[in-house]
Amino acid sequence: MEKGISQKETAILNAVMCLVKKGTPPHLVKVADVAREAGIGKGTVYEYFSSKEELLIRAFSFTIGRMVETLLAEFREAPNFREGMMKVFDFLIECDCRSFSLFHFCDTEMLALAHHRLFDQIYHSYFDTILDCLDRIVSRGVDEGAFPPPISTSYGRYVLIAAFSGFHTTLTARTMAGDQSFPVSELKEFAYKSLRRSLTPEEKSVESSREGQLDL
């Protein structure tokens, strides 16, 4: 996550993501357009970033960091773990419904910059930020008795990622199929209950094994 950056750097990074959200593919973003969007001269951009590639990588890191901060703030403000998870699912929906798709940007655009000298440093920092977010979510679930401590930190992370990925994939498939009647609220509830069952010892979850069934 980017820390200690100046207001001018922030304006430049925000300008990059603003252009992307308006529909410009990241690899087609021009420094001149970024400068215009930020209300500064083109030369000023190069005072802070040595190349367009560095600018894109740092914009990616900056955006991920802010999104995680926003997500964790909403999760913490929720009255309980269940409502916090509903906030997370809503967040995933919001990300994917924007003209700018965070998932596409992460999976496609950033990999094209893998050769850059800053890529490993920034990308590893990004993953550390995400893992910390997952750990905080699991910790609250344990503290509130939603499920017992996972058998390992890695397993807790894996279950959360699987729940989020399954939710996102199913929602995307239904949306692409034009299914407007699909109950998103039921999908959120199904994903939540599946998460809890996956983190609950089998002998304790047998009774609830039929709960939250959903025709996918």
PDB file of C-alpha atoms in Angstrom:
ATOM      1  CA  MET A   1       0.000   0.000   0.000  1.00  0.00           C
ATOM      2  CA  GLU A   2       1.311   3.439  -0.892  1.00  0.00           C
ATOM      3  CA  LYS A   3       2.140   5.615   2.110  1.00  0.00           C
ATOM      4  CA  GLY A   4       3.535   9.103   2.600  1.00  0.00           C
ATOM      5  CA  ILE A   5       2.737  10.405  -0.872  1.00  0.00           C
ATOM      6  CA  SER A   6       2.223  14.094  -1.617  1.00  0.00           C
ATOM      7  CA  GLN A   7      -1.022  15.760  -2.655  1.00  0.00           C
ATOM      8  CA  LYS A   8       0.300  16.224  -6.175  1.00  0.00           C
ATOM      9  CA  GLU A   9       1.207  12.539  -6.460  1.00  0.00           C
ATOM     10  CA  THR A  10      -2.253  11.661  -5.186  1.00  0.00           C
ATOM     11  CA  ALA A  11      -3.822  13.894  -7.838  1.00  0.00           C
ATOM     12  CA  ILE A  12      -1.762  12.192 -10.557  1.00  0.00           C
ATOM     13  CA  LEU A  13      -2.637   8.671  -9.376  1.00  0.00           C
ATOM     14  CA  ASN A  14      -6.308   9.584  -9.081  1.00  0.00           C
ATOM     15  CA  ALA A  15      -6.182  10.986 -12.609  1.00  0.00           C
ATOM     16  CA  VAL A  16      -4.921   7.650 -13.952  1.00  0.00           C
ATOM     17  CA  MET A  17      -7.756   5.709 -12.364  1.00  0.00           C
ATOM     18  CA  CYS A  18     -10.286   8.343 -13.416  1.00  0.00           C
ATOM     19  CA  LEU A  19      -9.280   7.818 -17.049  1.00  0.00           C
ATOM     20  CA  VAL A  20      -9.516   4.048 -16.633  1.00  0.00           C
ATOM     21  CA  LYS A  21     -12.969   4.313 -15.058  1.00  0.00           C
ATOM     22  CA  LYS A  22     -14.070   6.424 -18.022  1.00  0.00           C
ATOM     23  CA  GLY A  23     -13.173   3.536 -20.305  1.00  0.00           C
ATOM     24  CA  THR A  24      -9.551   4.048 -21.350  1.00  0.00           C
ATOM     25  CA  PRO A  25      -7.651   0.722 -21.200  1.00  0.00           C
ATOM     26  CA  PRO A  26      -4.671   1.190 -18.838  1.00  0.00           C
ATOM     27  CA  HIS A  27      -2.117   0.354 -21.523  1.00  0.00           C
ATOM     28  CA  LEU A  28      -3.562   3.137 -23.703  1.00  0.00           C
ATOM     29  CA  VAL A  29      -3.441   5.795 -20.998  1.00  0.00           C
ATOM     30  CA  LYS A  30      -1.258   8.722 -22.131  1.00  0.00           C
ATOM     31  CA  VAL A  31       0.822  10.812 -19.760  1.00  0.00           C
ATOM     32  CA  ALA A  32      -0.485  13.970 -21.450  1.00  0.00           C
ATOM     33  CA  ASP A  33      -4.059  12.903 -20.704  1.00  0.00           C
ATOM     34  CA  VAL A  34      -3.136  12.122 -17.101  1.00  0.00           C
ATOM     35  CA  ALA A  35      -1.604  15.579 -16.716  1.00  0.00           C
ATOM     36  CA  ARG A  36      -4.681  17.221 -18.210  1.00  0.00           C
ATOM     37  CA  GLU A  37      -6.994  15.232 -15.921  1.00  0.00           C
ATOM     38  CA  ALA A  38      -4.889  16.181 -12.889  1.00  0.00           C
ATOM     39  CA  GLY A  39      -4.717  19.830 -13.922  1.00  0.00           C
ATOM     40  CA  ILE A  40      -0.921  19.936 -14.123  1.00  0.00           C
ATOM     41  CA  GLY A  41       1.772  20.100 -16.790  1.00  0.00           C
ATOM     42  CA  LYS A  42       3.028  16.932 -18.471  1.00  0.00           C
ATOM     43  CA  GLY A  43       6.535  17.590 -17.195  1.00  0.00           C
ATOM     44  CA  THR A  44       5.270  17.579 -13.610  1.00  0.00           C
ATOM     45  CA  VAL A  45       4.188  13.959 -13.966  1.00  0.00           C
ATOM     46  CA  TYR A  46       7.770  12.964 -14.782  1.00  0.00           C
ATOM     47  CA  GLU A  47       8.997  14.777 -11.691  1.00  0.00           C
ATOM     48  CA  TYR A  48       7.302  12.051  -9.668  1.00  0.00           C
ATOM     49  CA  PHE A  49       7.267   9.047 -12.009  1.00  0.00           C
ATOM     50  CA  SER A  50      10.099   7.970 -14.292  1.00  0.00           C
ATOM     51  CA  SER A  51       7.866   6.279 -16.882  1.00  0.00           C
ATOM     52  CA  LYS A  52       4.284   5.502 -17.778  1.00  0.00           C
ATOM     53  CA  GLU A  53       4.848   1.919 -16.618  1.00  0.00           C
ATOM     54  CA  GLU A  54       5.877   3.075 -13.156  1.00  0.00           C
ATOM     55  CA  LEU A  55       2.866   5.386 -13.073  1.00  0.00           C
ATOM     56  CA  LEU A  56       0.473   2.525 -13.875  1.00  0.00           C
ATOM     57  CA  ILE A  57       2.023   0.198 -11.305  1.00  0.00           C
ATOM     58  CA  ARG A  58       1.860   2.805  -8.567  1.00  0.00           C
ATOM     59  CA  ALA A  59      -1.687   3.771  -9.543  1.00  0.00           C
ATOM     60  CA  PHE A  60      -2.639   0.107  -9.200  1.00  0.00           C
ATOM     61  CA  SER A  61      -1.051  -0.141  -5.750  1.00  0.00           C
ATOM     62  CA  PHE A  62      -2.567   3.163  -4.624  1.00  0.00           C
ATOM     63  CA  THR A  63      -6.059   2.169  -5.756  1.00  0.00           C
ATOM     64  CA  ILE A  64      -5.910  -1.284  -4.184  1.00  0.00           C
ATOM     65  CA  GLY A  65      -4.725   0.230  -0.926  1.00  0.00           C
ATOM     66  CA  ARG A  66      -7.567   2.736  -0.789  1.00  0.00           C
ATOM     67  CA  MET A  67     -10.164   0.122  -1.693  1.00  0.00           C
ATOM     68  CA  VAL A  68      -8.950  -2.232   1.033  1.00  0.00           C
ATOM     69  CA  GLU A  69      -9.022   0.614   3.552  1.00  0.00           C
ATOM     70  CA  THR A  70     -12.600   1.438   2.534  1.00  0.00           C
ATOM     71  CA  LEU A  71     -13.649  -2.204   2.692  1.00  0.00           C
ATOM     72  CA  LEU A  72     -12.137  -2.751   6.138  1.00  0.00           C
ATOM     73  CA  ALA A  73     -13.730   0.448   7.445  1.00  0.00           C
ATOM     74  CA  GLU A  74     -17.179  -0.697   6.302  1.00  0.00           C
ATOM     75  CA  PHE A  75     -16.546  -4.192   7.661  1.00  0.00           C
ATOM     76  CA  ARG A  76     -15.525  -2.832  11.075  1.00  0.00           C
ATOM     77  CA  GLU A  77     -18.555  -0.531  11.239  1.00  0.00           C
ATOM     78  CA  ALA A  78     -20.966  -3.418  10.651  1.00  0.00           C
ATOM     79  CA  PRO A  79     -22.733  -4.433  13.899  1.00  0.00           C
ATOM     80  CA  ASN A  80     -21.683  -8.078  13.609  1.00  0.00           C
ATOM     81  CA  PHE A  81     -19.675 -10.511  11.489  1.00  0.00           C
ATOM     82  CA  ARG A  82     -22.606 -11.579   9.320  1.00  0.00           C
ATOM     83  CA  GLU A  83     -23.512  -8.011   8.401  1.00  0.00           C
ATOM     84  CA  GLY A  84     -19.839  -7.319   7.807  1.00  0.00           C
ATOM     85  CA  MET A  85     -19.705 -10.143   5.279  1.00  0.00           C
ATOM     86  CA  MET A  86     -22.778  -8.764   3.522  1.00  0.00           C
ATOM     87  CA  LYS A  87     -20.843  -5.488   3.211  1.00  0.00           C
ATOM     88  CA  VAL A  88     -17.950  -7.382   1.621  1.00  0.00           C
ATOM     89  CA  PHE A  89     -20.249  -9.047  -0.917  1.00  0.00           C
ATOM     90  CA  ASP A  90     -21.839  -5.680  -1.740  1.00  0.00           C
ATOM     91  CA  PHE A  91     -18.346  -4.283  -2.229  1.00  0.00           C
ATOM     92  CA  LEU A  92     -17.528  -7.022  -4.752  1.00  0.00           C
ATOM     93  CA  ILE A  93     -20.733  -6.250  -6.632  1.00  0.00           C
ATOM     94  CA  GLU A  94     -19.925  -2.536  -6.697  1.00  0.00           C
ATOM     95  CA  CYS A  95     -16.404  -3.162  -7.999  1.00  0.00           C
ATOM     96  CA  ASP A  96     -17.618  -5.322 -10.848  1.00  0.00           C
ATOM     97  CA  CYS A  97     -20.517  -3.092 -11.856  1.00  0.00           C
ATOM     98  CA  ARG A  98     -18.328  -0.053 -12.476  1.00  0.00           C
ATOM     99  CA  SER A  99     -17.188   0.685 -16.032  1.00  0.00           C
ATOM    100  CA  PHE A 100     -13.749   0.037 -14.571  1.00  0.00           C
ATOM    101  CA  SER A 101     -13.420  -3.601 -13.501  1.00  0.00           C
ATOM    102  CA  LEU A 102     -10.875  -4.057 -10.727  1.00  0.00           C
ATOM    103  CA  PHE A 103     -10.645  -7.765 -11.491  1.00  0.00           C
ATOM    104  CA  HIS A 104      -9.797  -7.187 -15.148  1.00  0.00           C
ATOM    105  CA  PHE A 105      -7.246  -4.544 -14.224  1.00  0.00           C
ATOM    106  CA  CYS A 106      -5.536  -6.862 -11.725  1.00  0.00           C
ATOM    107  CA  ASP A 107      -5.553 -10.005 -13.825  1.00  0.00           C
ATOM    108  CA  THR A 108      -4.786  -8.633 -17.268  1.00  0.00           C
ATOM    109  CA  GLU A 109      -3.307  -5.165 -17.273  1.00  0.00           C
ATOM    110  CA  MET A 110      -0.893  -5.599 -14.378  1.00  0.00           C
ATOM    111  CA  LEU A 111       0.553  -8.856 -15.698  1.00  0.00           C
ATOM    112  CA  ALA A 112       1.613  -6.988 -18.827  1.00  0.00           C
ATOM    113  CA  LEU A 113       3.905  -4.918 -16.584  1.00  0.00           C
ATOM    114  CA  ALA A 114       5.520  -7.915 -14.881  1.00  0.00           C
ATOM    115  CA  HIS A 115       8.901  -7.112 -16.433  1.00  0.00           C
ATOM    116  CA  HIS A 116       9.149  -3.723 -14.733  1.00  0.00           C
ATOM    117  CA  ARG A 117      11.669  -3.357 -11.907  1.00  0.00           C
ATOM    118  CA  LEU A 118       8.974  -2.163  -9.470  1.00  0.00           C
ATOM    119  CA  PHE A 119       6.491  -4.920 -10.243  1.00  0.00           C
ATOM    120  CA  ASP A 120       7.646  -7.500  -7.698  1.00  0.00           C
ATOM    121  CA  GLN A 121       7.921  -4.959  -4.907  1.00  0.00           C
ATOM    122  CA  ILE A 122       4.493  -3.416  -5.514  1.00  0.00           C
ATOM    123  CA  TYR A 123       2.718  -6.674  -6.344  1.00  0.00           C
ATOM    124  CA  HIS A 124       4.033  -8.398  -3.222  1.00  0.00           C
ATOM    125  CA  SER A 125       2.980  -5.394  -1.170  1.00  0.00           C
ATOM    126  CA  TYR A 126      -0.479  -5.671  -2.739  1.00  0.00           C
ATOM    127  CA  PHE A 127      -0.760  -9.335  -1.810  1.00  0.00           C
ATOM    128  CA  ASP A 128       0.424  -8.622   1.733  1.00  0.00           C
ATOM    129  CA  THR A 129      -2.318  -6.006   2.011  1.00  0.00           C
ATOM    130  CA  ILE A 130      -4.963  -8.435   0.761  1.00  0.00           C
ATOM    131  CA  LEU A 131      -3.796 -11.231   3.077  1.00  0.00           C
ATOM    132  CA  ASP A 132      -3.885  -8.881   6.050  1.00  0.00           C
ATOM    133  CA  CYS A 133      -7.453  -7.955   5.110  1.00  0.00           C
ATOM    134  CA  LEU A 134      -8.445 -11.637   4.955  1.00  0.00           C
ATOM    135  CA  ASP A 135      -6.839 -12.321   8.332  1.00  0.00           C
ATOM    136  CA  ARG A 136      -8.769  -9.463   9.938  1.00  0.00           C
ATOM    137  CA  ILE A 137     -12.038 -10.811   8.563  1.00  0.00           C
ATOM    138  CA  VAL A 138     -11.347 -14.331   9.848  1.00  0.00           C
ATOM    139  CA  SER A 139     -10.265 -12.971  13.229  1.00  0.00           C
ATOM    140  CA  ARG A 140     -13.558 -11.162  13.733  1.00  0.00           C
ATOM    141  CA  GLY A 141     -15.519 -14.262  12.777  1.00  0.00           C
ATOM    142  CA  VAL A 142     -13.639 -16.260  15.400  1.00  0.00           C
ATOM    143  CA  ASP A 143     -13.999 -13.545  18.048  1.00  0.00           C
ATOM    144  CA  GLU A 144     -17.775 -13.399  17.548  1.00  0.00           C
ATOM    145  CA  GLY A 145     -18.198 -17.175  17.512  1.00  0.00           C
ATOM    146  CA  ALA A 146     -19.262 -17.458  13.879  1.00  0.00           C
ATOM    147  CA  PHE A 147     -16.804 -20.363  13.589  1.00  0.00           C
ATOM    148  CA  PRO A 148     -13.872 -21.786  15.583  1.00  0.00           C
ATOM    149  CA  PRO A 149     -10.253 -20.859  14.812  1.00  0.00           C
ATOM    150  CA  PRO A 150      -9.237 -22.336  11.416  1.00  0.00           C
ATOM    151  CA  ILE A 151      -6.791 -25.240  11.399  1.00  0.00           C
ATOM    152  CA  SER A 152      -4.260 -22.791   9.945  1.00  0.00           C
ATOM    153  CA  THR A 153      -4.014 -19.188   8.803  1.00  0.00           C
ATOM    154  CA  SER A 154      -3.607 -20.361   5.215  1.00  0.00           C
ATOM    155  CA  TYR A 155      -6.788 -22.435   5.390  1.00  0.00           C
ATOM    156  CA  GLY A 156      -8.799 -19.495   6.699  1.00  0.00           C
ATOM    157  CA  ARG A 157      -7.548 -17.350   3.834  1.00  0.00           C
ATOM    158  CA  TYR A 158      -8.260 -20.097   1.310  1.00  0.00           C
ATOM    159  CA  VAL A 159     -11.865 -20.488   2.444  1.00  0.00           C
ATOM    160  CA  LEU A 160     -12.497 -16.749   2.251  1.00  0.00           C
ATOM    161  CA  ILE A 161     -10.963 -16.484  -1.217  1.00  0.00           C
ATOM    162  CA  ALA A 162     -13.038 -19.464  -2.381  1.00  0.00           C
ATOM    163  CA  ALA A 163     -16.224 -17.892  -1.021  1.00  0.00           C
ATOM    164  CA  PHE A 164     -15.533 -14.533  -2.663  1.00  0.00           C
ATOM    165  CA  SER A 165     -14.462 -16.122  -5.943  1.00  0.00           C
ATOM    166  CA  GLY A 166     -17.502 -18.401  -6.058  1.00  0.00           C
ATOM    167  CA  PHE A 167     -19.818 -15.499  -5.307  1.00  0.00           C
ATOM    168  CA  HIS A 168     -18.244 -13.297  -7.978  1.00  0.00           C
ATOM    169  CA  THR A 169     -18.150 -16.042 -10.626  1.00  0.00           C
ATOM    170  CA  THR A 170     -21.772 -17.068 -10.080  1.00  0.00           C
ATOM    171  CA  LEU A 171     -22.988 -13.481 -10.093  1.00  0.00           C
ATOM    172  CA  THR A 172     -21.047 -12.722 -13.280  1.00  0.00           C
ATOM    173  CA  ALA A 173     -22.371 -15.828 -15.040  1.00  0.00           C
ATOM    174  CA  ARG A 174     -25.965 -14.966 -14.147  1.00  0.00           C
ATOM    175  CA  THR A 175     -25.504 -11.373 -15.245  1.00  0.00           C
ATOM    176  CA  MET A 176     -23.978 -12.397 -18.587  1.00  0.00           C
ATOM    177  CA  ALA A 177     -26.880 -14.794 -19.106  1.00  0.00           C
ATOM    178  CA  GLY A 178     -29.275 -11.886 -18.684  1.00  0.00           C
ATOM    179  CA  ASP A 179     -30.955 -13.404 -15.647  1.00  0.00           C
ATOM    180  CA  GLN A 180     -32.498 -10.316 -14.049  1.00  0.00           C
ATOM    181  CA  SER A 181     -34.607 -12.375 -11.655  1.00  0.00           C
ATOM    182  CA  PHE A 182     -31.619 -13.914  -9.902  1.00  0.00           C
ATOM    183  CA  PRO A 183     -31.882 -13.208  -6.147  1.00  0.00           C
ATOM    184  CA  VAL A 184     -28.588 -11.551  -5.249  1.00  0.00           C
ATOM    185  CA  SER A 185     -29.602 -11.484  -1.586  1.00  0.00           C
ATOM    186  CA  GLU A 186     -29.990 -15.270  -1.638  1.00  0.00           C
ATOM    187  CA  LEU A 187     -26.601 -15.688  -3.310  1.00  0.00           C
ATOM    188  CA  LYS A 188     -24.998 -13.548  -0.592  1.00  0.00           C
ATOM    189  CA  GLU A 189     -26.674 -15.627   2.099  1.00  0.00           C
ATOM    190  CA  PHE A 190     -25.627 -18.861   0.396  1.00  0.00           C
ATOM    191  CA  ALA A 191     -22.010 -17.702   0.147  1.00  0.00           C
ATOM    192  CA  TYR A 192     -22.028 -16.666   3.809  1.00  0.00           C
ATOM    193  CA  LYS A 193     -23.428 -19.981   5.033  1.00  0.00           C
ATOM    194  CA  SER A 194     -21.033 -21.921   2.801  1.00  0.00           C
ATOM    195  CA  LEU A 195     -18.163 -19.955   4.317  1.00  0.00           C
ATOM    196  CA  ARG A 196     -19.266 -20.764   7.856  1.00  0.00           C
ATOM    197  CA  ARG A 197     -19.736 -24.452   7.084  1.00  0.00           C
ATOM    198  CA  SER A 198     -16.279 -24.650   5.516  1.00  0.00           C
ATOM    199  CA  LEU A 199     -14.746 -23.213   8.681  1.00  0.00           C
ATOM    200  CA  THR A 200     -16.797 -25.324  11.085  1.00  0.00           C
ATOM    201  CA  PRO A 201     -15.754 -28.887  12.071  1.00  0.00           C
ATOM    202  CA  GLU A 202     -17.887 -31.456  10.272  1.00  0.00           C
ATOM    203  CA  GLU A 203     -19.525 -32.855  13.374  1.00  0.00           C
ATOM    204  CA  LYS A 204     -20.827 -29.391  14.270  1.00  0.00           C
ATOM    205  CA  SER A 205     -22.160 -28.558  10.837  1.00  0.00           C
ATOM    206  CA  VAL A 206     -24.149 -31.713  10.008  1.00  0.00           C
ATOM    207  CA  GLU A 207     -27.393 -30.226  11.311  1.00  0.00           C
ATOM    208  CA  SER A 208     -27.043 -27.144   9.138  1.00  0.00           C
ATOM    209  CA  SER A 209     -25.876 -28.991   6.024  1.00  0.00           C
ATOM    210  CA  ARG A 210     -29.246 -28.438   4.373  1.00  0.00           C
ATOM    211  CA  GLU A 211     -29.418 -24.750   5.194  1.00  0.00           C
ATOM    212  CA  GLY A 212     -28.833 -22.146   2.574  1.00  0.00           C
ATOM    213  CA  GLN A 213     -29.210 -24.457  -0.411  1.00  0.00           C
ATOM    214  CA  LEU A 214     -29.343 -22.568  -3.678  1.00  0.00           C
ATOM    215  CA  ASP A 215     -29.950 -23.759  -7.206  1.00  0.00           C
ATOM    216  CA  LEU A 216     -26.845 -22.513  -9.008  1.00  0.00           C
TER     217      LEU A 216
END
